[in-house]
Structures are given as structure tokens and as C-alpha cells.
Amino acid sequence: MSAHTEPASPPAADPAVASLDVRGLDFAYPDGTTALHGVDLRIEPGERVALLGPNGAGKTTLVLQLNGILAPTGGEVVVGGLPVRKPHLQEVRRRVGIVFQDPDDQLFMPTVREDVAFGPANFGVRGDELTARVEAALEAVGMAEHADRSPLHLSGGQRRRVALATVLSCDPEILVLDEPSSNLDPVARRELAEVLLGLDRTLLMVTHDLPYALQLCPRSVVVDGGRIVADGPTRALLADDGMLRAHRLELPFGFTLA
Ligand SMILES: Nc1ncnc2c1ncn2[C@@H]1O[C@H](COP(=O)(O)OP(=O)(O)O)[C@@H](O)[C@H]1O
Ligand SMILES: [Mg+2]
């Protein structure tokens, strides 16, 4: 490409660029509640990071900034080098795959296959490529044999995995999961962990399930009062009783760090 050619579409994700770069992010809701104060968070390609913090800390507010559902009051969010701003929102929404806490918010088509095809079709993928994307996403979550079933007839764990596939099929730069283990029985919780460990993706996972953070995410970030109050190796953070207590985090009864 000549130095004078303008690229027609946004630049492709570059492994030398952070998957997610949140810089000095401030946010206040219209009623004046300041939910985020100067949040800085950089996540490199392939990292898996847990986002921990008590209720009301600002976790969901931060997630909603990552694909432009909410716009910052100050600072900015950059995804794979692309600033989250109005002109880029369609591409940003492809790059940031958010799996919401309730799979029913994400599944609305008659079959699993149609739900998983919906996102990439919306981004212009067609024909054989669309079929291949859907099959690969369902394979990755262990749901290929259920492609023609109705999402309504699946178990909670299966629905959660299909919701994940609806986002994977868009080939996101970063996967963001809000409380993925909530309301899952122990087997479904473990099966989802196995799926997530098998993905070669940058991951940001909001969770109250500290053992899940330890199993899945080498790094954790603790948010409280709209500020990042700790950021480090998950095991080291979970061993810091004083920090956990100060931010209303608690390991389950009987759980000990090996
Ligand atoms: N729509 C809203 N309007 C006003 N304040 C809100 C709204 N949503 C959340 N908040 C407030 O913003 C802060 C952060 O909330 P939230 O991001 O939902 O926290 P978390 O997800 O960590 O529980 C809290 O003080 C909460 O009450
Ligand atoms: Mg929340």
C-alpha cells in the first residue's frame, strides 16, 4: 500500500497494540452519581483478567463503556488501537464481545444456529464463511450437536455457552463476561471453565466467584468506589486478607489457597 492510500476500513487488530487500553476514565450518570474515577487499565493480547469488587463498585459501568453503550465523562477507551467513539461504534462492537449475565438477553432466534449466525451476518459475513464461523464457534463451546435446537430447550449451562458462541462468531478482539458462573450448577460451572480455558482469546471476566478468578485468570483487578484499588497476580491478591476485607471480598468457607 502506498503511503498516500487511506485504508477503507479501520485498521486490523495488531498484536503489538493492547487489546484494551482504558485511560483516565471518568464517568458520572446523569443523576450526578460518579461511578468511575480516573480508571487506567491496560490488557495485552491473550491476557485473562478477572474484574473483582463489591456491589456498586462500578464493574458494570466499566463494562458498558468498553463498547460504547455508555460514553465517558473524561478519558478514553481504546480497543485494539481503535478509540471507542461514535464513528467507530460498529467495529468496536464487533471487537468487544460482551456476554451478559443473563443469556436470555442474548438468545432470541428460533434455533441455536441462527442465534450464533446473527452477529456475524449483521457485520456482513455471508455464505460459506458464515457457516464456517458458526460451526467453529459452536465447536469451541461444545454445542455443535445442538445447532438445530431451540435455545429455549437448553439447560442454563448450555444457554450460557451458546451466548458465548454468539459473541465468538464475531471474532472479537476481547471477550468480556459478566458473572459467567452465576446460577450454574457445579458441573455446568466446571464445563464453562473448561471452555474458557480452551479459548485463545483476551478475556476480561467480572466475577464474585474468587475461586473461578483463580482458576481462569492469572491477573485480577479490584475495583471499589469507582477506582482500581489493586491489580496483580490473582493468587497474590487472594492471599491478601486485609485487602479482601477492605473491599468486601471473601473466599468461600473452607477454601484455602494451595
Ligand atoms: N443508571 C444509573 N443511574 C445512576 N447511578 C447508577 C446507575 N447505574 C449504576 N449506578 C451507580 O453507579 C455505581 C456503580 O454501579 P455499577 O457499575 O452497577 O456497580 P457494580 O456493577 O460493580 O455492582 C453505583 O453507585 C450505582 O448505584
Ligand atoms: Mg454489576
PDB file of C-alpha atoms and ligand atoms in Angstrom:
ATOM      1  CA  MET A   1       0.000   0.000   0.000  1.00  0.00           C
ATOM      2  CA  SER A   2       1.385   3.446  -0.859  1.00  0.00           C
ATOM      3  CA  ALA A   3       1.930   5.951   1.931  1.00  0.00           C
ATOM      4  CA  HIS A   4      -0.851   8.084   0.460  1.00  0.00           C
ATOM      5  CA  THR A   5      -3.557   5.415   0.408  1.00  0.00           C
ATOM      6  CA  GLU A   6      -6.175   5.836   3.112  1.00  0.00           C
ATOM      7  CA  PRO A   7      -7.375   2.490   4.457  1.00  0.00           C
ATOM      8  CA  ALA A   8     -11.056   1.981   3.575  1.00  0.00           C
ATOM      9  CA  SER A   9     -11.872   0.245   6.845  1.00  0.00           C
ATOM     10  CA  PRO A  10     -10.473   0.589  10.382  1.00  0.00           C
ATOM     11  CA  PRO A  11      -7.020  -0.938  10.875  1.00  0.00           C
ATOM     12  CA  ALA A  12      -6.921  -4.648  11.704  1.00  0.00           C
ATOM     13  CA  ALA A  13      -6.034  -5.673  15.258  1.00  0.00           C
ATOM     14  CA  ASP A  14      -2.258  -5.584  15.714  1.00  0.00           C
ATOM     15  CA  PRO A  15      -0.619  -7.872  18.298  1.00  0.00           C
ATOM     16  CA  ALA A  16       1.789  -5.046  19.231  1.00  0.00           C
ATOM     17  CA  VAL A  17      -1.188  -2.945  20.370  1.00  0.00           C
ATOM     18  CA  ALA A  18      -3.034  -3.505  23.665  1.00  0.00           C
ATOM     19  CA  SER A  19      -6.331  -5.386  23.360  1.00  0.00           C
ATOM     20  CA  LEU A  20      -7.834  -2.905  25.776  1.00  0.00           C
ATOM     21  CA  ASP A  21      -6.450   0.414  26.942  1.00  0.00           C
ATOM     22  CA  VAL A  22      -8.590   2.400  29.371  1.00  0.00           C
ATOM     23  CA  ARG A  23      -7.010   5.785  30.060  1.00  0.00           C
ATOM     24  CA  GLY A  24      -8.048   8.120  32.864  1.00  0.00           C
ATOM     25  CA  LEU A  25     -11.675   7.110  32.503  1.00  0.00           C
ATOM     26  CA  ASP A  26     -14.212   9.172  34.443  1.00  0.00           C
ATOM     27  CA  PHE A  27     -17.926   8.615  34.305  1.00  0.00           C
ATOM     28  CA  ALA A  28     -20.913  10.207  36.033  1.00  0.00           C
ATOM     29  CA  TYR A  29     -24.518   9.121  35.498  1.00  0.00           C
ATOM     30  CA  PRO A  30     -26.988  11.851  34.531  1.00  0.00           C
ATOM     31  CA  ASP A  31     -28.259  11.996  38.142  1.00  0.00           C
ATOM     32  CA  GLY A  32     -24.752  13.057  39.223  1.00  0.00           C
ATOM     33  CA  THR A  33     -23.567   9.693  40.656  1.00  0.00           C
ATOM     34  CA  THR A  34     -19.871   9.479  39.845  1.00  0.00           C
ATOM     35  CA  ALA A  35     -19.341   5.789  39.076  1.00  0.00           C
ATOM     36  CA  LEU A  36     -15.754   5.818  37.733  1.00  0.00           C
ATOM     37  CA  HIS A  37     -12.827   7.989  38.812  1.00  0.00           C
ATOM     38  CA  GLY A  38      -9.693   8.041  36.659  1.00  0.00           C
ATOM     39  CA  VAL A  39      -9.642   4.334  35.772  1.00  0.00           C
ATOM     40  CA  ASP A  40      -6.477   3.150  33.978  1.00  0.00           C
ATOM     41  CA  LEU A  41      -6.438  -0.446  32.756  1.00  0.00           C
ATOM     42  CA  ARG A  42      -4.285  -1.939  30.039  1.00  0.00           C
ATOM     43  CA  ILE A  43      -4.848  -5.546  28.925  1.00  0.00           C
ATOM     44  CA  GLU A  44      -2.426  -7.170  26.473  1.00  0.00           C
ATOM     45  CA  PRO A  45      -3.490  -9.602  23.747  1.00  0.00           C
ATOM     46  CA  GLY A  46      -4.072 -13.077  25.179  1.00  0.00           C
ATOM     47  CA  GLU A  47      -4.264 -11.953  28.821  1.00  0.00           C
ATOM     48  CA  ARG A  48      -7.058 -13.279  31.034  1.00  0.00           C
ATOM     49  CA  VAL A  49      -8.065 -10.778  33.707  1.00  0.00           C
ATOM     50  CA  ALA A  50     -10.709 -11.025  36.442  1.00  0.00           C
ATOM     51  CA  LEU A  51     -12.546  -7.837  37.468  1.00  0.00           C
ATOM     52  CA  LEU A  52     -13.447  -8.118  41.151  1.00  0.00           C
ATOM     53  CA  GLY A  53     -15.181  -5.754  43.542  1.00  0.00           C
ATOM     54  CA  PRO A  54     -18.193  -5.347  45.832  1.00  0.00           C
ATOM     55  CA  ASN A  55     -21.692  -4.434  44.637  1.00  0.00           C
ATOM     56  CA  GLY A  56     -21.848  -0.852  43.418  1.00  0.00           C
ATOM     57  CA  ALA A  57     -18.088  -0.691  42.781  1.00  0.00           C
ATOM     58  CA  GLY A  58     -18.502   0.316  39.129  1.00  0.00           C
ATOM     59  CA  LYS A  59     -17.813  -3.007  37.377  1.00  0.00           C
ATOM     60  CA  THR A  60     -20.890  -2.985  35.152  1.00  0.00           C
ATOM     61  CA  THR A  61     -20.436   0.724  34.415  1.00  0.00           C
ATOM     62  CA  LEU A  62     -16.891  -0.025  33.242  1.00  0.00           C
ATOM     63  CA  VAL A  63     -18.079  -2.929  31.060  1.00  0.00           C
ATOM     64  CA  LEU A  64     -20.716  -0.714  29.432  1.00  0.00           C
ATOM     65  CA  GLN A  65     -18.004   1.805  28.496  1.00  0.00           C
ATOM     66  CA  LEU A  66     -15.996  -0.840  26.641  1.00  0.00           C
ATOM     67  CA  ASN A  67     -18.308  -0.998  23.639  1.00  0.00           C
ATOM     68  CA  GLY A  68     -19.749   2.483  23.846  1.00  0.00           C
ATOM     69  CA  ILE A  69     -23.127   1.720  25.452  1.00  0.00           C
ATOM     70  CA  LEU A  70     -22.105   4.491  27.866  1.00  0.00           C
ATOM     71  CA  ALA A  71     -19.790   7.336  26.822  1.00  0.00           C
ATOM     72  CA  PRO A  72     -17.057   8.645  29.161  1.00  0.00           C
ATOM     73  CA  THR A  73     -17.302  11.953  31.013  1.00  0.00           C
ATOM     74  CA  GLY A  74     -13.497  12.124  30.783  1.00  0.00           C
ATOM     75  CA  GLY A  75     -10.625   9.991  29.491  1.00  0.00           C
ATOM     76  CA  GLU A  76     -10.993   7.324  26.840  1.00  0.00           C
ATOM     77  CA  VAL A  77     -11.196   3.651  25.961  1.00  0.00           C
ATOM     78  CA  VAL A  78      -9.162   2.183  23.079  1.00  0.00           C
ATOM     79  CA  VAL A  79      -9.781  -1.354  21.776  1.00  0.00           C
ATOM     80  CA  GLY A  80      -7.037  -2.909  19.648  1.00  0.00           C
ATOM     81  CA  GLY A  81      -5.850   0.612  18.787  1.00  0.00           C
ATOM     82  CA  LEU A  82      -9.330   1.865  17.875  1.00  0.00           C
ATOM     83  CA  PRO A  83     -10.821   4.589  20.109  1.00  0.00           C
ATOM     84  CA  VAL A  84     -14.348   3.851  21.341  1.00  0.00           C
ATOM     85  CA  ARG A  85     -16.075   6.817  19.744  1.00  0.00           C
ATOM     86  CA  LYS A  86     -19.221   7.344  17.696  1.00  0.00           C
ATOM     87  CA  PRO A  87     -17.762   6.904  14.194  1.00  0.00           C
ATOM     88  CA  HIS A  88     -16.218   3.526  15.148  1.00  0.00           C
ATOM     89  CA  LEU A  89     -19.026   2.027  17.182  1.00  0.00           C
ATOM     90  CA  GLN A  90     -19.948  -0.745  14.754  1.00  0.00           C
ATOM     91  CA  GLU A  91     -16.353  -2.011  14.563  1.00  0.00           C
ATOM     92  CA  VAL A  92     -15.893  -1.527  18.327  1.00  0.00           C
ATOM     93  CA  ARG A  93     -18.966  -3.694  18.958  1.00  0.00           C
ATOM     94  CA  ARG A  94     -17.501  -6.450  16.802  1.00  0.00           C
ATOM     95  CA  ARG A  95     -14.165  -6.213  18.649  1.00  0.00           C
ATOM     96  CA  VAL A  96     -15.625  -6.202  22.165  1.00  0.00           C
ATOM     97  CA  GLY A  97     -17.711  -9.323  22.671  1.00  0.00           C
ATOM     98  CA  ILE A  98     -19.806  -8.880  25.802  1.00  0.00           C
ATOM     99  CA  VAL A  99     -21.515 -11.942  27.271  1.00  0.00           C
ATOM    100  CA  PHE A 100     -24.215 -10.521  29.533  1.00  0.00           C
ATOM    101  CA  GLN A 101     -25.077 -12.060  32.868  1.00  0.00           C
ATOM    102  CA  ASP A 102     -28.461 -13.308  31.679  1.00  0.00           C
ATOM    103  CA  PRO A 103     -28.209 -15.443  28.495  1.00  0.00           C
ATOM    104  CA  ASP A 104     -31.874 -14.645  27.797  1.00  0.00           C
ATOM    105  CA  ASP A 105     -30.735 -11.115  26.888  1.00  0.00           C
ATOM    106  CA  GLN A 106     -28.639 -12.604  24.095  1.00  0.00           C
ATOM    107  CA  LEU A 107     -30.682 -15.510  22.665  1.00  0.00           C
ATOM    108  CA  PHE A 108     -33.816 -14.677  20.720  1.00  0.00           C
ATOM    109  CA  MET A 109     -33.796 -16.701  17.461  1.00  0.00           C
ATOM    110  CA  PRO A 110     -35.708 -19.984  16.826  1.00  0.00           C
ATOM    111  CA  THR A 111     -32.520 -22.079  16.712  1.00  0.00           C
ATOM    112  CA  VAL A 112     -29.063 -22.054  18.257  1.00  0.00           C
ATOM    113  CA  ARG A 113     -27.516 -21.872  14.765  1.00  0.00           C
ATOM    114  CA  GLU A 114     -29.481 -18.714  13.868  1.00  0.00           C
ATOM    115  CA  ASP A 115     -28.544 -17.051  17.147  1.00  0.00           C
ATOM    116  CA  VAL A 116     -24.831 -17.735  16.547  1.00  0.00           C
ATOM    117  CA  ALA A 117     -25.080 -16.516  12.922  1.00  0.00           C
ATOM    118  CA  PHE A 118     -26.894 -13.309  13.858  1.00  0.00           C
ATOM    119  CA  GLY A 119     -23.863 -11.229  14.902  1.00  0.00           C
ATOM    120  CA  PRO A 120     -21.513 -12.013  12.012  1.00  0.00           C
ATOM    121  CA  ALA A 121     -24.390 -11.741   9.490  1.00  0.00           C
ATOM    122  CA  ASN A 122     -25.062  -8.302  10.912  1.00  0.00           C
ATOM    123  CA  PHE A 123     -21.387  -7.424  10.316  1.00  0.00           C
ATOM    124  CA  GLY A 124     -21.685  -8.538   6.670  1.00  0.00           C
ATOM    125  CA  VAL A 125     -20.359 -12.124   6.791  1.00  0.00           C
ATOM    126  CA  ARG A 126     -22.195 -14.359   4.289  1.00  0.00           C
ATOM    127  CA  GLY A 127     -22.288 -17.818   2.699  1.00  0.00           C
ATOM    128  CA  ASP A 128     -19.612 -20.422   3.407  1.00  0.00           C
ATOM    129  CA  GLU A 129     -17.681 -18.094   5.674  1.00  0.00           C
ATOM    130  CA  LEU A 130     -20.759 -17.531   7.827  1.00  0.00           C
ATOM    131  CA  THR A 131     -21.381 -21.290   8.046  1.00  0.00           C
ATOM    132  CA  ALA A 132     -17.748 -21.897   8.993  1.00  0.00           C
ATOM    133  CA  ARG A 133     -17.848 -19.158  11.676  1.00  0.00           C
ATOM    134  CA  VAL A 134     -20.991 -20.624  13.224  1.00  0.00           C
ATOM    135  CA  GLU A 135     -19.605 -24.163  13.223  1.00  0.00           C
ATOM    136  CA  ALA A 136     -16.262 -23.097  14.717  1.00  0.00           C
ATOM    137  CA  ALA A 137     -17.977 -21.067  17.475  1.00  0.00           C
ATOM    138  CA  LEU A 138     -20.345 -23.921  18.385  1.00  0.00           C
ATOM    139  CA  GLU A 139     -17.446 -26.384  18.323  1.00  0.00           C
ATOM    140  CA  ALA A 140     -15.417 -24.126  20.649  1.00  0.00           C
ATOM    141  CA  VAL A 141     -18.194 -24.162  23.262  1.00  0.00           C
ATOM    142  CA  GLY A 142     -19.049 -27.859  22.843  1.00  0.00           C
ATOM    143  CA  MET A 143     -22.525 -27.188  21.418  1.00  0.00           C
ATOM    144  CA  ALA A 144     -22.130 -28.303  17.770  1.00  0.00           C
ATOM    145  CA  GLU A 145     -24.598 -31.170  18.123  1.00  0.00           C
ATOM    146  CA  HIS A 146     -27.295 -28.800  19.425  1.00  0.00           C
ATOM    147  CA  ALA A 147     -27.197 -26.369  16.475  1.00  0.00           C
ATOM    148  CA  ASP A 148     -30.765 -27.034  15.344  1.00  0.00           C
ATOM    149  CA  ARG A 149     -32.405 -26.971  18.755  1.00  0.00           C
ATOM    150  CA  SER A 150     -34.312 -24.044  20.219  1.00  0.00           C
ATOM    151  CA  PRO A 151     -32.286 -22.114  22.825  1.00  0.00           C
ATOM    152  CA  LEU A 152     -35.421 -22.280  24.988  1.00  0.00           C
ATOM    153  CA  HIS A 153     -34.998 -26.051  25.360  1.00  0.00           C
ATOM    154  CA  LEU A 154     -31.414 -25.953  26.647  1.00  0.00           C
ATOM    155  CA  SER A 155     -30.155 -26.088  30.231  1.00  0.00           C
ATOM    156  CA  GLY A 156     -28.789 -22.955  31.923  1.00  0.00           C
ATOM    157  CA  GLY A 157     -25.198 -24.041  31.339  1.00  0.00           C
ATOM    158  CA  GLN A 158     -25.871 -24.803  27.673  1.00  0.00           C
ATOM    159  CA  ARG A 159     -27.572 -21.425  27.204  1.00  0.00           C
ATOM    160  CA  ARG A 160     -24.571 -19.679  28.761  1.00  0.00           C
ATOM    161  CA  ARG A 161     -22.260 -21.499  26.316  1.00  0.00           C
ATOM    162  CA  VAL A 162     -24.463 -20.613  23.333  1.00  0.00           C
ATOM    163  CA  ALA A 163     -24.448 -16.955  24.454  1.00  0.00           C
ATOM    164  CA  LEU A 164     -20.650 -17.185  24.431  1.00  0.00           C
ATOM    165  CA  ALA A 165     -20.749 -18.672  20.910  1.00  0.00           C
ATOM    166  CA  THR A 166     -22.916 -15.768  19.657  1.00  0.00           C
ATOM    167  CA  VAL A 167     -20.045 -13.469  20.576  1.00  0.00           C
ATOM    168  CA  LEU A 168     -17.163 -15.756  19.477  1.00  0.00           C
ATOM    169  CA  SER A 169     -18.643 -15.997  15.978  1.00  0.00           C
ATOM    170  CA  CYS A 170     -17.956 -12.252  15.581  1.00  0.00           C
ATOM    171  CA  ASP A 171     -14.218 -12.948  16.105  1.00  0.00           C
ATOM    172  CA  PRO A 172     -13.813 -10.374  18.917  1.00  0.00           C
ATOM    173  CA  GLU A 173     -10.504  -8.825  19.986  1.00  0.00           C
ATOM    174  CA  ILE A 174     -11.578  -9.165  23.627  1.00  0.00           C
ATOM    175  CA  LEU A 175     -14.237 -11.236  25.358  1.00  0.00           C
ATOM    176  CA  VAL A 176     -15.964  -9.621  28.317  1.00  0.00           C
ATOM    177  CA  LEU A 177     -18.032 -11.860  30.578  1.00  0.00           C
ATOM    178  CA  ASP A 178     -20.345 -10.521  33.292  1.00  0.00           C
ATOM    179  CA  GLU A 179     -20.637 -13.042  36.144  1.00  0.00           C
ATOM    180  CA  PRO A 180     -20.347 -16.123  33.908  1.00  0.00           C
ATOM    181  CA  SER A 181     -20.634 -18.658  36.737  1.00  0.00           C
ATOM    182  CA  SER A 182     -23.714 -17.187  38.438  1.00  0.00           C
ATOM    183  CA  ASN A 183     -26.716 -19.536  38.602  1.00  0.00           C
ATOM    184  CA  LEU A 184     -24.749 -22.508  37.225  1.00  0.00           C
ATOM    185  CA  ASP A 185     -24.666 -25.866  38.960  1.00  0.00           C
ATOM    186  CA  PRO A 186     -21.180 -27.195  39.790  1.00  0.00           C
ATOM    187  CA  VAL A 187     -20.915 -29.373  36.677  1.00  0.00           C
ATOM    188  CA  ALA A 188     -22.042 -26.575  34.316  1.00  0.00           C
ATOM    189  CA  ARG A 189     -19.677 -24.176  36.100  1.00  0.00           C
ATOM    190  CA  ARG A 190     -16.748 -26.567  35.535  1.00  0.00           C
ATOM    191  CA  GLU A 191     -17.740 -27.228  31.904  1.00  0.00           C
ATOM    192  CA  LEU A 192     -17.808 -23.486  31.216  1.00  0.00           C
ATOM    193  CA  ALA A 193     -14.382 -23.120  32.835  1.00  0.00           C
ATOM    194  CA  GLU A 194     -13.011 -25.815  30.523  1.00  0.00           C
ATOM    195  CA  VAL A 195     -14.449 -23.993  27.500  1.00  0.00           C
ATOM    196  CA  LEU A 196     -12.973 -20.663  28.627  1.00  0.00           C
ATOM    197  CA  LEU A 197      -9.552 -22.212  29.313  1.00  0.00           C
ATOM    198  CA  GLY A 198      -9.583 -23.683  25.798  1.00  0.00           C
ATOM    199  CA  LEU A 199     -10.141 -20.308  24.095  1.00  0.00           C
ATOM    200  CA  ASP A 200      -7.153 -18.450  22.766  1.00  0.00           C
ATOM    201  CA  ARG A 201      -8.666 -15.009  23.429  1.00  0.00           C
ATOM    202  CA  THR A 202      -8.110 -11.949  25.528  1.00  0.00           C
ATOM    203  CA  LEU A 203     -10.587 -12.209  28.392  1.00  0.00           C
ATOM    204  CA  LEU A 204     -11.995  -9.805  30.965  1.00  0.00           C
ATOM    205  CA  MET A 205     -14.290 -11.550  33.425  1.00  0.00           C
ATOM    206  CA  VAL A 206     -16.409  -9.778  36.038  1.00  0.00           C
ATOM    207  CA  THR A 207     -16.974 -12.177  38.920  1.00  0.00           C
ATOM    208  CA  HIS A 208     -17.788 -12.567  42.601  1.00  0.00           C
ATOM    209  CA  ASP A 209     -16.563 -16.156  42.371  1.00  0.00           C
ATOM    210  CA  LEU A 210     -12.995 -15.803  43.634  1.00  0.00           C
ATOM    211  CA  PRO A 211     -12.019 -19.472  43.063  1.00  0.00           C
ATOM    212  CA  TYR A 212     -13.215 -19.047  39.452  1.00  0.00           C
ATOM    213  CA  ALA A 213     -10.993 -15.979  39.093  1.00  0.00           C
ATOM    214  CA  LEU A 214      -8.069 -18.023  40.435  1.00  0.00           C
ATOM    215  CA  GLN A 215      -8.743 -20.939  38.086  1.00  0.00           C
ATOM    216  CA  LEU A 216      -9.236 -18.857  34.940  1.00  0.00           C
ATOM    217  CA  CYS A 217      -7.376 -15.586  35.292  1.00  0.00           C
ATOM    218  CA  PRO A 218      -3.678 -15.218  36.138  1.00  0.00           C
ATOM    219  CA  ARG A 219      -4.293 -11.498  36.771  1.00  0.00           C
ATOM    220  CA  SER A 220      -7.022  -9.745  38.730  1.00  0.00           C
ATOM    221  CA  VAL A 221      -8.068  -6.133  39.106  1.00  0.00           C
ATOM    222  CA  VAL A 222     -10.095  -4.979  42.114  1.00  0.00           C
ATOM    223  CA  VAL A 223     -12.466  -2.034  41.701  1.00  0.00           C
ATOM    224  CA  ASP A 224     -14.092  -0.213  44.609  1.00  0.00           C
ATOM    225  CA  GLY A 225     -15.781   3.174  44.732  1.00  0.00           C
ATOM    226  CA  GLY A 226     -15.123   3.633  41.005  1.00  0.00           C
ATOM    227  CA  ARG A 227     -11.352   3.309  41.411  1.00  0.00           C
ATOM    228  CA  ILE A 228      -8.906   0.496  40.751  1.00  0.00           C
ATOM    229  CA  VAL A 229      -7.589  -0.373  44.191  1.00  0.00           C
ATOM    230  CA  ALA A 230      -5.488  -3.451  43.360  1.00  0.00           C
ATOM    231  CA  ASP A 231      -4.056  -5.009  40.210  1.00  0.00           C
ATOM    232  CA  GLY A 232      -1.766  -8.032  40.258  1.00  0.00           C
ATOM    233  CA  PRO A 233      -1.409 -11.801  40.138  1.00  0.00           C
ATOM    234  CA  THR A 234      -4.725 -13.337  41.251  1.00  0.00           C
ATOM    235  CA  ARG A 235      -3.089 -15.697  43.737  1.00  0.00           C
ATOM    236  CA  ALA A 236      -1.232 -12.854  45.470  1.00  0.00           C
ATOM    237  CA  LEU A 237      -4.377 -10.695  45.670  1.00  0.00           C
ATOM    238  CA  LEU A 238      -6.443 -13.541  47.099  1.00  0.00           C
ATOM    239  CA  ALA A 239      -3.774 -14.170  49.737  1.00  0.00           C
ATOM    240  CA  ASP A 240      -4.069 -10.560  50.950  1.00  0.00           C
ATOM    241  CA  ASP A 241      -6.685 -10.872  53.718  1.00  0.00           C
ATOM    242  CA  GLY A 242      -6.551  -7.202  54.624  1.00  0.00           C
ATOM    243  CA  MET A 243      -7.163  -6.096  51.033  1.00  0.00           C
ATOM    244  CA  LEU A 244     -10.032  -8.577  50.601  1.00  0.00           C
ATOM    245  CA  ARG A 245     -11.679  -7.427  53.836  1.00  0.00           C
ATOM    246  CA  ALA A 246     -11.264  -3.737  52.981  1.00  0.00           C
ATOM    247  CA  HIS A 247     -13.193  -4.261  49.742  1.00  0.00           C
ATOM    248  CA  ARG A 248     -15.878  -6.704  50.931  1.00  0.00           C
ATOM    249  CA  LEU A 249     -14.385  -9.674  49.093  1.00  0.00           C
ATOM    250  CA  GLU A 250     -14.405 -13.092  50.738  1.00  0.00           C
ATOM    251  CA  LEU A 251     -13.176 -16.556  49.854  1.00  0.00           C
ATOM    252  CA  PRO A 252     -15.800 -19.306  50.266  1.00  0.00           C
ATOM    253  CA  PHE A 253     -15.924 -21.246  53.547  1.00  0.00           C
ATOM    254  CA  GLY A 254     -13.287 -23.947  53.617  1.00  0.00           C
ATOM    255  CA  PHE A 255     -11.394 -22.659  50.583  1.00  0.00           C
ATOM    256  CA  THR A 256      -7.640 -22.465  51.047  1.00  0.00           C
ATOM    257  CA  LEU A 257      -5.033 -21.284  48.563  1.00  0.00           C
ATOM    258  CA  ALA A 258      -2.906 -24.307  47.713  1.00  0.00           C
TER     259      ALA A 258
HETATM  260  N1  LIG B   1     -28.433   4.114  35.772  1.00  0.00           N
HETATM  261  C1  LIG B   1     -27.809   4.581  36.860  1.00  0.00           C
HETATM  262  N2  LIG B   1     -28.056   5.841  37.311  1.00  0.00           N
HETATM  263  C2  LIG B   1     -27.422   6.324  38.401  1.00  0.00           C
HETATM  264  N3  LIG B   1     -26.495   5.651  39.103  1.00  0.00           N
HETATM  265  C3  LIG B   1     -26.228   4.407  38.717  1.00  0.00           C
HETATM  266  C4  LIG B   1     -26.847   3.792  37.582  1.00  0.00           C
HETATM  267  N4  LIG B   1     -26.351   2.515  37.423  1.00  0.00           N
HETATM  268  C5  LIG B   1     -25.467   2.363  38.420  1.00  0.00           C
HETATM  269  N5  LIG B   1     -25.374   3.489  39.197  1.00  0.00           N
HETATM  270  C6  LIG B   1     -24.495   3.708  40.351  1.00  0.00           C
HETATM  271  O1  LIG B   1     -23.145   3.670  39.878  1.00  0.00           O
HETATM  272  C7  LIG B   1     -22.308   2.995  40.823  1.00  0.00           C
HETATM  273  C8  LIG B   1     -21.650   1.793  40.143  1.00  0.00           C
HETATM  274  O2  LIG B   1     -22.647   0.845  39.796  1.00  0.00           O
HETATM  275  P1  LIG B   1     -22.342  -0.475  38.969  1.00  0.00           P
HETATM  276  O3  LIG B   1     -21.423  -0.152  37.849  1.00  0.00           O
HETATM  277  O4  LIG B   1     -23.643  -1.097  38.624  1.00  0.00           O
HETATM  278  O5  LIG B   1     -21.572  -1.360  40.054  1.00  0.00           O
HETATM  279  P2  LIG B   1     -21.236  -2.940  40.077  1.00  0.00           P
HETATM  280  O6  LIG B   1     -21.512  -3.487  38.729  1.00  0.00           O
HETATM  281  O7  LIG B   1     -19.815  -3.011  40.486  1.00  0.00           O
HETATM  282  O8  LIG B   1     -22.138  -3.526  41.131  1.00  0.00           O
HETATM  283  C9  LIG B   1     -23.198   2.635  41.996  1.00  0.00           C
HETATM  284  O9  LIG B   1     -23.095   3.693  42.937  1.00  0.00           O
HETATM  285  C10 LIG B   1     -24.584   2.605  41.388  1.00  0.00           C
HETATM  286  O10 LIG B   1     -25.560   2.882  42.348  1.00  0.00           O
HETATM  287 MG    MG B   2     -22.846  -5.059  38.174  1.00  0.00          MG
END
